[in-house]
PDB file of C-alpha atoms in Angstrom:
ATOM      1  CA  MET A   1      -0.120  -0.084  -0.130  1.00  0.00           C
ATOM      2  CA  ARG A   2       1.366   3.947  -0.652  1.00  0.00           C
ATOM      3  CA  VAL A   3       1.341   5.800   2.133  1.00  0.00           C
ATOM      4  CA  THR A   4       1.596   9.423   1.722  1.00  0.00           C
ATOM      5  CA  ILE A   5       3.479  10.299   5.366  1.00  0.00           C
ATOM      6  CA  SER A   6       1.593  14.004   6.564  1.00  0.00           C
ATOM      7  CA  ALA A   7       3.543  16.045   9.661  1.00  0.00           C
ATOM      8  CA  LEU A   8       1.323  15.497  12.914  1.00  0.00           C
ATOM      9  CA  ASN A   9      -0.082  18.839  14.767  1.00  0.00           C
ATOM     10  CA  ASP A  10       0.884  19.930  17.660  1.00  0.00           C
ATOM     11  CA  ASN A  11      -2.489  17.948  19.166  1.00  0.00           C
ATOM     12  CA  ASP A  12      -1.989  14.883  17.245  1.00  0.00           C
ATOM     13  CA  ARG A  13       1.843  15.254  19.236  1.00  0.00           C
ATOM     14  CA  VAL A  14       0.565  16.009  22.448  1.00  0.00           C
ATOM     15  CA  ALA A  15      -1.794  12.617  21.668  1.00  0.00           C
ATOM     16  CA  LEU A  16       0.805  10.416  20.458  1.00  0.00           C
ATOM     17  CA  TRP A  17       3.316  12.000  23.226  1.00  0.00           C
ATOM     18  CA  GLU A  18       0.214  10.069  26.368  1.00  0.00           C
ATOM     19  CA  LYS A  19      -0.371   7.636  24.837  1.00  0.00           C
ATOM     20  CA  ALA A  20       3.346   5.734  23.860  1.00  0.00           C
ATOM     21  CA  LEU A  21       4.316   7.811  27.271  1.00  0.00           C
ATOM     22  CA  ASN A  22       4.255   4.658  29.760  1.00  0.00           C
ATOM     23  CA  MET A  23       4.477   2.204  26.568  1.00  0.00           C
ATOM     24  CA  SER A  24       7.211  -0.840  26.302  1.00  0.00           C
ATOM     25  CA  LEU A  25       9.762   0.242  23.790  1.00  0.00           C
ATOM     26  CA  PRO A  26       7.912  -2.866  20.979  1.00  0.00           C
ATOM     27  CA  ASP A  27       4.497  -1.082  21.822  1.00  0.00           C
ATOM     28  CA  ARG A  28       5.586   2.642  21.377  1.00  0.00           C
ATOM     29  CA  ASN A  29       7.780   1.684  17.925  1.00  0.00           C
ATOM     30  CA  LEU A  30       3.948   0.341  16.752  1.00  0.00           C
ATOM     31  CA  ALA A  31       2.163   4.093  18.394  1.00  0.00           C
ATOM     32  CA  LEU A  32       5.021   6.028  16.942  1.00  0.00           C
ATOM     33  CA  LEU A  33       4.311   4.302  12.998  1.00  0.00           C
ATOM     34  CA  ALA A  34       0.603   4.068  14.119  1.00  0.00           C
ATOM     35  CA  ALA A  35       0.370   8.034  14.057  1.00  0.00           C
ATOM     36  CA  TYR A  36       0.982   8.274  10.414  1.00  0.00           C
ATOM     37  CA  LEU A  37      -1.171   5.233   9.143  1.00  0.00           C
ATOM     38  CA  PRO A  38      -4.866   4.821   7.952  1.00  0.00           C
ATOM     39  CA  LYS A  39      -6.814   2.696  10.402  1.00  0.00           C
ATOM     40  CA  PRO A  40      -6.379  -1.058   7.677  1.00  0.00           C
ATOM     41  CA  LEU A  41      -2.549  -0.930   7.757  1.00  0.00           C
ATOM     42  CA  GLU A  42      -2.267  -0.549  11.775  1.00  0.00           C
ATOM     43  CA  GLU A  43      -2.420  -4.701  11.951  1.00  0.00           C
ATOM     44  CA  ASP A  44       0.511  -4.754   9.622  1.00  0.00           C
ATOM     45  CA  VAL A  45       3.276  -3.334  11.276  1.00  0.00           C
ATOM     46  CA  GLY A  46       4.180  -6.233  13.009  1.00  0.00           C
ATOM     47  CA  GLU A  47       5.543  -7.172  10.123  1.00  0.00           C
ATOM     48  CA  TRP A  48       7.150  -4.758   8.816  1.00  0.00           C
ATOM     49  CA  THR A  49      11.664  -5.228   9.081  1.00  0.00           C
ATOM     50  CA  LEU A  50      13.464  -3.071  11.339  1.00  0.00           C
ATOM     51  CA  ALA A  51      14.929  -1.443   8.724  1.00  0.00           C
ATOM     52  CA  GLY A  52      11.026  -0.898   7.020  1.00  0.00           C
ATOM     53  CA  ARG A  53      10.255   0.247  10.497  1.00  0.00           C
ATOM     54  CA  ASP A  54      13.513   2.925  10.807  1.00  0.00           C
ATOM     55  CA  HIS A  55      13.017   4.036   7.276  1.00  0.00           C
ATOM     56  CA  PHE A  56       9.746   4.272   7.782  1.00  0.00           C
ATOM     57  CA  LEU A  57      10.629   7.202  10.937  1.00  0.00           C
ATOM     58  CA  LEU A  58      13.634   8.398   9.287  1.00  0.00           C
ATOM     59  CA  LEU A  59      11.106   9.563   6.383  1.00  0.00           C
ATOM     60  CA  ALA A  60       8.031  10.540   9.133  1.00  0.00           C
ATOM     61  CA  TYR A  61      11.326  12.448  11.122  1.00  0.00           C
ATOM     62  CA  ARG A  62      11.801  14.537   8.487  1.00  0.00           C
ATOM     63  CA  GLY A  63       8.635  16.065   8.456  1.00  0.00           C
ATOM     64  CA  GLU A  64       8.226  16.092  11.826  1.00  0.00           C
ATOM     65  CA  PHE A  65      12.126  17.305  13.299  1.00  0.00           C
ATOM     66  CA  GLY A  66      13.529  18.447   9.498  1.00  0.00           C
ATOM     67  CA  GLU A  67      16.791  17.059   8.053  1.00  0.00           C
ATOM     68  CA  ASN A  68      19.627  17.766  10.361  1.00  0.00           C
ATOM     69  CA  ILE A  69      20.226  15.054  13.225  1.00  0.00           C
ATOM     70  CA  THR A  70      22.338  15.445  16.562  1.00  0.00           C
ATOM     71  CA  VAL A  71      23.240  13.013  18.582  1.00  0.00           C
ATOM     72  CA  THR A  72      25.599  12.175  21.021  1.00  0.00           C
ATOM     73  CA  SER A  73      28.586   9.654  21.410  1.00  0.00           C
ATOM     74  CA  PRO A  74      30.835   8.777  24.483  1.00  0.00           C
ATOM     75  CA  CYS A  75      34.168   7.173  23.767  1.00  0.00           C
ATOM     76  CA  VAL A  76      34.864   4.182  24.566  1.00  0.00           C
ATOM     77  CA  SER A  77      38.035   4.471  25.709  1.00  0.00           C
ATOM     78  CA  CYS A  78      37.931   7.766  27.384  1.00  0.00           C
ATOM     79  CA  ASP A  79      34.361   8.638  27.929  1.00  0.00           C
ATOM     80  CA  THR A  80      34.574  12.077  26.905  1.00  0.00           C
ATOM     81  CA  LYS A  81      31.033  13.509  24.852  1.00  0.00           C
ATOM     82  CA  THR A  82      31.346  13.881  21.053  1.00  0.00           C
ATOM     83  CA  GLN A  83      28.150  15.514  19.113  1.00  0.00           C
ATOM     84  CA  LEU A  84      28.022  13.695  15.689  1.00  0.00           C
ATOM     85  CA  SER A  85      25.703  15.771  13.373  1.00  0.00           C
ATOM     86  CA  PHE A  86      24.307  13.994   9.621  1.00  0.00           C
ATOM     87  CA  ARG A  87      21.271  14.440   8.131  1.00  0.00           C
ATOM     88  CA  VAL A  88      18.706  12.475   6.991  1.00  0.00           C
ATOM     89  CA  SER A  89      19.286  12.158   3.519  1.00  0.00           C
ATOM     90  CA  ASP A  90      22.765  10.670   4.557  1.00  0.00           C
ATOM     91  CA  VAL A  91      21.287   7.160   6.139  1.00  0.00           C
ATOM     92  CA  LEU A  92      18.065   7.077   4.015  1.00  0.00           C
ATOM     93  CA  ALA A  93      21.347   7.415   1.184  1.00  0.00           C
ATOM     94  CA  THR A  94      22.809   4.075   2.460  1.00  0.00           C
ATOM     95  CA  SER A  95      19.653   1.771   2.456  1.00  0.00           C
ATOM     96  CA  SER A  96      19.587  -1.096  -0.417  1.00  0.00           C
ATOM     97  CA  ASP A  97      17.718  -0.234  -3.611  1.00  0.00           C
ATOM     98  CA  ARG A  98      13.912  -1.729  -2.617  1.00  0.00           C
ATOM     99  CA  LEU A  99      13.977   0.474  -0.256  1.00  0.00           C
ATOM    100  CA  LYS A 100      15.215   3.681  -1.989  1.00  0.00           C
ATOM    101  CA  THR A 101      12.818   2.776  -5.467  1.00  0.00           C
ATOM    102  CA  ALA A 102       9.809   1.960  -2.581  1.00  0.00           C
ATOM    103  CA  CYS A 103      10.082   6.037  -1.563  1.00  0.00           C
ATOM    104  CA  HIS A 104       8.141   9.442  -4.177  1.00  0.00           C
ATOM    105  CA  LEU A 105       7.959  12.835  -2.937  1.00  0.00           C
ATOM    106  CA  ASP A 106       6.418  12.206   0.469  1.00  0.00           C
ATOM    107  CA  SER A 107       4.801   9.161   0.126  1.00  0.00           C
ATOM    108  CA  VAL A 108       6.721   5.416   0.346  1.00  0.00           C
ATOM    109  CA  ASN A 109       5.418   1.797  -0.544  1.00  0.00           C
ATOM    110  CA  THR A 110       5.319   0.226   2.734  1.00  0.00           C
ATOM    111  CA  GLU A 111       5.252  -2.933   0.583  1.00  0.00           C
ATOM    112  CA  ALA A 112       8.354  -2.920   0.382  1.00  0.00           C
ATOM    113  CA  TYR A 113       8.775  -3.361   4.617  1.00  0.00           C
ATOM    114  CA  LEU A 114       6.957  -6.679   4.455  1.00  0.00           C
ATOM    115  CA  PRO A 115      10.441  -9.968   5.037  1.00  0.00           C
ATOM    116  CA  HIS A 116      10.836 -12.313   2.918  1.00  0.00           C
ATOM    117  CA  TYR A 117      12.991 -14.992   2.908  1.00  0.00           C
ATOM    118  CA  VAL A 118      17.578 -15.139   1.385  1.00  0.00           C
ATOM    119  CA  SER A 119      19.587 -17.829   0.992  1.00  0.00           C
ATOM    120  CA  MET A 120      22.778 -18.026   2.712  1.00  0.00           C
ATOM    121  CA  ASN A 121      25.439 -20.408   1.492  1.00  0.00           C
ATOM    122  CA  ASP A 122      28.092 -20.371   5.003  1.00  0.00           C
ATOM    123  CA  ASP A 123      31.218 -22.763   5.345  1.00  0.00           C
ATOM    124  CA  GLU A 124      30.075 -24.348   8.153  1.00  0.00           C
ATOM    125  CA  PHE A 125      26.336 -23.799   7.110  1.00  0.00           C
ATOM    126  CA  SER A 126      22.925 -23.464   4.116  1.00  0.00           C
ATOM    127  CA  CYS A 127      20.356 -22.173   5.377  1.00  0.00           C
ATOM    128  CA  ARG A 128      17.652 -19.862   4.226  1.00  0.00           C
ATOM    129  CA  PHE A 129      16.523 -16.780   6.238  1.00  0.00           C
ATOM    130  CA  ARG A 130      14.747 -13.003   6.441  1.00  0.00           C
ATOM    131  CA  LEU A 131      15.603  -9.911   8.264  1.00  0.00           C
ATOM    132  CA  PRO A 132      14.544  -9.447  11.433  1.00  0.00           C
ATOM    133  CA  THR A 133      10.709  -7.968  12.060  1.00  0.00           C
ATOM    134  CA  ILE A 134       8.627  -5.434  14.625  1.00  0.00           C
ATOM    135  CA  GLY A 135       6.833  -8.455  15.553  1.00  0.00           C
ATOM    136  CA  ASP A 136      10.353 -10.644  16.432  1.00  0.00           C
ATOM    137  CA  LEU A 137      10.751  -7.854  18.838  1.00  0.00           C
ATOM    138  CA  TYR A 138       8.252  -9.413  21.787  1.00  0.00           C
ATOM    139  CA  LEU A 139       9.733 -12.960  21.618  1.00  0.00           C
ATOM    140  CA  LEU A 140      13.321 -11.734  21.549  1.00  0.00           C
ATOM    141  CA  ALA A 141      12.011  -9.400  25.044  1.00  0.00           C
ATOM    142  CA  SER A 142      11.506 -12.015  26.741  1.00  0.00           C
ATOM    143  CA  ALA A 143      14.050 -15.056  25.889  1.00  0.00           C
ATOM    144  CA  HIS A 144      15.996 -17.195  27.518  1.00  0.00           C
ATOM    145  CA  SER A 145      18.796 -17.329  24.753  1.00  0.00           C
ATOM    146  CA  PRO A 146      18.183 -14.465  22.483  1.00  0.00           C
ATOM    147  CA  LEU A 147      20.554 -15.615  19.511  1.00  0.00           C
ATOM    148  CA  SER A 148      18.728 -18.984  19.867  1.00  0.00           C
ATOM    149  CA  GLN A 149      15.589 -17.169  19.792  1.00  0.00           C
ATOM    150  CA  LEU A 150      16.606 -14.544  16.873  1.00  0.00           C
ATOM    151  CA  ALA A 151      17.711 -17.400  14.899  1.00  0.00           C
ATOM    152  CA  GLN A 152      14.273 -19.586  15.149  1.00  0.00           C
ATOM    153  CA  CYS A 153      12.719 -15.842  13.956  1.00  0.00           C
ATOM    154  CA  VAL A 154      14.218 -14.900  11.069  1.00  0.00           C
ATOM    155  CA  LEU A 155      15.898 -18.938   9.452  1.00  0.00           C
ATOM    156  CA  ALA A 156      12.820 -20.641   7.506  1.00  0.00           C
ATOM    157  CA  PRO A 157      11.629 -23.615  10.103  1.00  0.00           C
ATOM    158  CA  GLU A 158      13.182 -26.214   7.894  1.00  0.00           C
ATOM    159  CA  SER A 159      16.573 -24.339   7.953  1.00  0.00           C
ATOM    160  CA  TYR A 160      16.187 -23.811  11.621  1.00  0.00           C
ATOM    161  CA  ASN A 161      16.169 -27.124  12.722  1.00  0.00           C
ATOM    162  CA  ASP A 162      19.126 -28.098  10.789  1.00  0.00           C
ATOM    163  CA  VAL A 163      20.878 -25.099  12.136  1.00  0.00           C
ATOM    164  CA  ALA A 164      20.088 -26.124  15.544  1.00  0.00           C
ATOM    165  CA  THR A 165      20.447 -29.916  15.123  1.00  0.00           C
ATOM    166  CA  ALA A 166      23.822 -29.369  13.823  1.00  0.00           C
ATOM    167  CA  ILE A 167      24.856 -27.332  17.017  1.00  0.00           C
ATOM    168  CA  THR A 168      23.939 -29.939  19.564  1.00  0.00           C
ATOM    169  CA  GLN A 169      26.362 -31.550  18.514  1.00  0.00           C
ATOM    170  CA  LYS A 170      29.415 -29.187  19.143  1.00  0.00           C
ATOM    171  CA  ASP A 171      30.988 -28.793  22.115  1.00  0.00           C
ATOM    172  CA  ASP A 172      30.322 -25.540  22.509  1.00  0.00           C
ATOM    173  CA  PRO A 173      26.218 -24.495  21.590  1.00  0.00           C
ATOM    174  CA  VAL A 174      26.994 -21.203  22.575  1.00  0.00           C
ATOM    175  CA  SER A 175      29.475 -19.892  20.846  1.00  0.00           C
ATOM    176  CA  ALA A 176      28.325 -21.457  17.697  1.00  0.00           C
ATOM    177  CA  TRP A 177      24.593 -20.224  18.265  1.00  0.00           C
ATOM    178  CA  GLU A 178      27.118 -16.278  18.346  1.00  0.00           C
ATOM    179  CA  GLY A 179      28.649 -17.227  15.246  1.00  0.00           C
ATOM    180  CA  VAL A 180      25.740 -18.537  13.202  1.00  0.00           C
ATOM    181  CA  TYR A 181      24.396 -14.905  14.578  1.00  0.00           C
ATOM    182  CA  GLN A 182      27.478 -13.054  13.190  1.00  0.00           C
ATOM    183  CA  THR A 183      27.686 -14.990   9.862  1.00  0.00           C
ATOM    184  CA  LEU A 184      23.709 -13.967   9.437  1.00  0.00           C
ATOM    185  CA  GLU A 185      24.075 -10.254  10.935  1.00  0.00           C
ATOM    186  CA  ALA A 186      26.724 -10.107   8.122  1.00  0.00           C
ATOM    187  CA  GLN A 187      24.149 -10.854   5.706  1.00  0.00           C
ATOM    188  CA  MET A 188      21.228  -8.936   6.881  1.00  0.00           C
ATOM    189  CA  LEU A 189      23.687  -5.825   6.238  1.00  0.00           C
ATOM    190  CA  ALA A 190      24.925  -6.568   2.367  1.00  0.00           C
ATOM    191  CA  ILE A 191      20.951  -7.425   1.658  1.00  0.00           C
ATOM    192  CA  GLU A 192      20.156  -4.369   3.247  1.00  0.00           C
ATOM    193  CA  PRO A 193      22.042  -2.042   5.435  1.00  0.00           C
ATOM    194  CA  LEU A 194      19.912  -0.034   7.129  1.00  0.00           C
ATOM    195  CA  THR A 195      19.425  -3.197   9.626  1.00  0.00           C
ATOM    196  CA  ILE A 196      21.789  -1.693  11.249  1.00  0.00           C
ATOM    197  CA  VAL A 197      22.873   1.971  11.081  1.00  0.00           C
ATOM    198  CA  SER A 198      26.882   3.040  12.419  1.00  0.00           C
ATOM    199  CA  LEU A 199      28.441   5.659  13.033  1.00  0.00           C
ATOM    200  CA  ASN A 200      32.393   6.058  13.356  1.00  0.00           C
ATOM    201  CA  ALA A 201      32.944   9.634  15.864  1.00  0.00           C
ATOM    202  CA  SER A 202      36.550  10.703  16.420  1.00  0.00           C
ATOM    203  CA  CYS A 203      37.337  11.633  20.533  1.00  0.00           C
ATOM    204  CA  PRO A 204      38.911  15.442  20.646  1.00  0.00           C
ATOM    205  CA  GLU A 205      40.437  14.294  23.361  1.00  0.00           C
ATOM    206  CA  CYS A 206      42.115  10.642  22.905  1.00  0.00           C
ATOM    207  CA  LYS A 207      42.017  10.565  19.415  1.00  0.00           C
ATOM    208  CA  GLY A 208      40.334   7.250  19.720  1.00  0.00           C
ATOM    209  CA  GLU A 209      37.401   5.935  17.251  1.00  0.00           C
ATOM    210  CA  THR A 210      34.088   4.847  18.336  1.00  0.00           C
ATOM    211  CA  ALA A 211      31.564   2.797  16.658  1.00  0.00           C
ATOM    212  CA  HIS A 212      27.983   4.155  17.162  1.00  0.00           C
ATOM    213  CA  GLN A 213      24.533   2.485  16.837  1.00  0.00           C
ATOM    214  CA  PHE A 214      22.213   4.772  15.922  1.00  0.00           C
ATOM    215  CA  ASP A 215      18.741   4.504  16.868  1.00  0.00           C
ATOM    216  CA  ILE A 216      15.971   6.228  14.893  1.00  0.00           C
ATOM    217  CA  VAL A 217      13.327   4.870  17.985  1.00  0.00           C
ATOM    218  CA  SER A 218      15.614   6.776  20.736  1.00  0.00           C
ATOM    219  CA  GLN A 219      15.964  10.111  18.063  1.00  0.00           C
ATOM    220  CA  PHE A 220      12.706  10.284  16.994  1.00  0.00           C
ATOM    221  CA  TRP A 221      10.903   9.442  20.699  1.00  0.00           C
ATOM    222  CA  ALA A 222      13.653  12.495  22.349  1.00  0.00           C
ATOM    223  CA  LEU A 223      11.918  14.766  20.419  1.00  0.00           C
ATOM    224  CA  LEU A 224       8.634  14.581  20.472  1.00  0.00           C
ATOM    225  CA  ALA A 225       8.919  14.330  23.960  1.00  0.00           C
ATOM    226  CA  ALA A 226      11.191  17.901  24.214  1.00  0.00           C
ATOM    227  CA  ASP A 227       8.301  18.937  21.441  1.00  0.00           C
ATOM    228  CA  VAL A 228       5.262  18.236  24.106  1.00  0.00           C
ATOM    229  CA  GLU A 229       6.782  19.537  26.983  1.00  0.00           C
ATOM    230  CA  ARG A 230       7.918  22.827  25.273  1.00  0.00           C
ATOM    231  CA  GLN A 231       3.927  23.080  23.828  1.00  0.00           C
ATOM    232  CA  LEU A 232       2.836  22.397  27.798  1.00  0.00           C
ATOM    233  CA  TRP A 233       4.208  24.992  29.026  1.00  0.00           C
ATOM    234  CA  ASP A 234       2.468  27.171  26.530  1.00  0.00           C
ATOM    235  CA  VAL A 235      -1.502  25.622  27.274  1.00  0.00           C
ATOM    236  CA  HIS A 236       0.097  26.502  31.016  1.00  0.00           C
ATOM    237  CA  ILE A 237       0.647  30.008  30.594  1.00  0.00           C
ATOM    238  CA  LEU A 238      -1.787  30.683  27.677  1.00  0.00           C
ATOM    239  CA  ALA A 239      -4.735  28.733  30.261  1.00  0.00           C
ATOM    240  CA  SER A 240      -3.541  29.855  33.590  1.00  0.00           C
ATOM    241  CA  ALA A 241      -3.717  33.481  31.471  1.00  0.00           C
ATOM    242  CA  TYR A 242      -7.028  33.204  29.602  1.00  0.00           C
ATOM    243  CA  GLY A 243      -8.249  29.818  30.225  1.00  0.00           C
ATOM    244  CA  TRP A 244      -8.750  28.926  26.910  1.00  0.00           C
ATOM    245  CA  SER A 245      -8.649  24.496  26.515  1.00  0.00           C
ATOM    246  CA  SER A 246      -5.800  23.083  25.819  1.00  0.00           C
ATOM    247  CA  HIS A 247      -7.007  21.702  22.380  1.00  0.00           C
ATOM    248  CA  ASP A 248      -7.540  25.507  21.396  1.00  0.00           C
ATOM    249  CA  ILE A 249      -3.921  26.486  22.550  1.00  0.00           C
ATOM    250  CA  LEU A 250      -2.386  24.019  20.944  1.00  0.00           C
ATOM    251  CA  ALA A 251      -4.832  24.530  17.451  1.00  0.00           C
ATOM    252  CA  MET A 252      -2.895  28.201  17.329  1.00  0.00           C
ATOM    253  CA  SER A 253      -0.190  28.861  14.768  1.00  0.00           C
ATOM    254  CA  PRO A 254       3.032  29.149  17.241  1.00  0.00           C
ATOM    255  CA  ALA A 255       3.259  32.857  15.717  1.00  0.00           C
ATOM    256  CA  ARG A 256       0.058  33.631  17.323  1.00  0.00           C
ATOM    257  CA  ARG A 257       0.421  30.926  20.509  1.00  0.00           C
ATOM    258  CA  ARG A 258       4.270  32.995  20.790  1.00  0.00           C
ATOM    259  CA  GLN A 259       2.515  36.735  20.526  1.00  0.00           C
ATOM    260  CA  HIS A 260       0.121  35.751  23.279  1.00  0.00           C
ATOM    261  CA  ILE A 261       3.131  33.935  25.474  1.00  0.00           C
ATOM    262  CA  ALA A 262       4.588  37.751  25.086  1.00  0.00           C
ATOM    263  CA  MET A 263       2.156  39.542  26.233  1.00  0.00           C
ATOM    264  CA  VAL A 264       1.482  37.738  29.008  1.00  0.00           C
ATOM    265  CA  ILE A 265       4.492  38.081  29.962  1.00  0.00           C
ATOM    266  CA  GLU A 266       5.007  41.635  29.621  1.00  0.00           C
TER     267      GLU A 266
END
């Protein structure tokens, strides 16, 4: 389905923040996506790949907050904080052709976010796998052995049985699962680089290099929460002064709201 991604108004932003504030991380993922989707499509979001989720949220982020992204990365050697600045377009440019061709102006074909199985021929294992999905997050959150559970999620059932049987014959099954995970991760990144977005930061103090894993979900939520906090202060000031409702205050243009606040302060 082709979806046009439109920015939320201030009332919708506050409603989204209030709805998702106390949710678990997987549920918050779904809430953020659902805010930009038509109702019939909301039920299918759990089947999207994590790369598809991030691709969609990058597009929504650009509509809400603009192109620029700034994150803080601590140095792994000396813990010095370094700011990294980049653009949404820089991250989108690293995605696969499948995701790039899904975009057209301000709309996207969400069918590109659905997973499909591909073959992997490793020195030790031959199997079929898919990219991890949003629905997999729920299973991984409660798994006693996350690496084994991830493999069970992404490997085709017949492939998982073959791999699991082979690993039980290993002297160190835990290390064997780690090897499978590393191989799968490399294959996933080759198919869809947006699966994991890593940024390299050079420390200004010790000159060490740190690989920072960028999470658009956390970045999106942080900016949304900060924006809503400012909106709620506007509501507090104007409701206290004029008795207007929160909905009416948030429905005002930012320029009009700022003018009223300036008049109250003066």
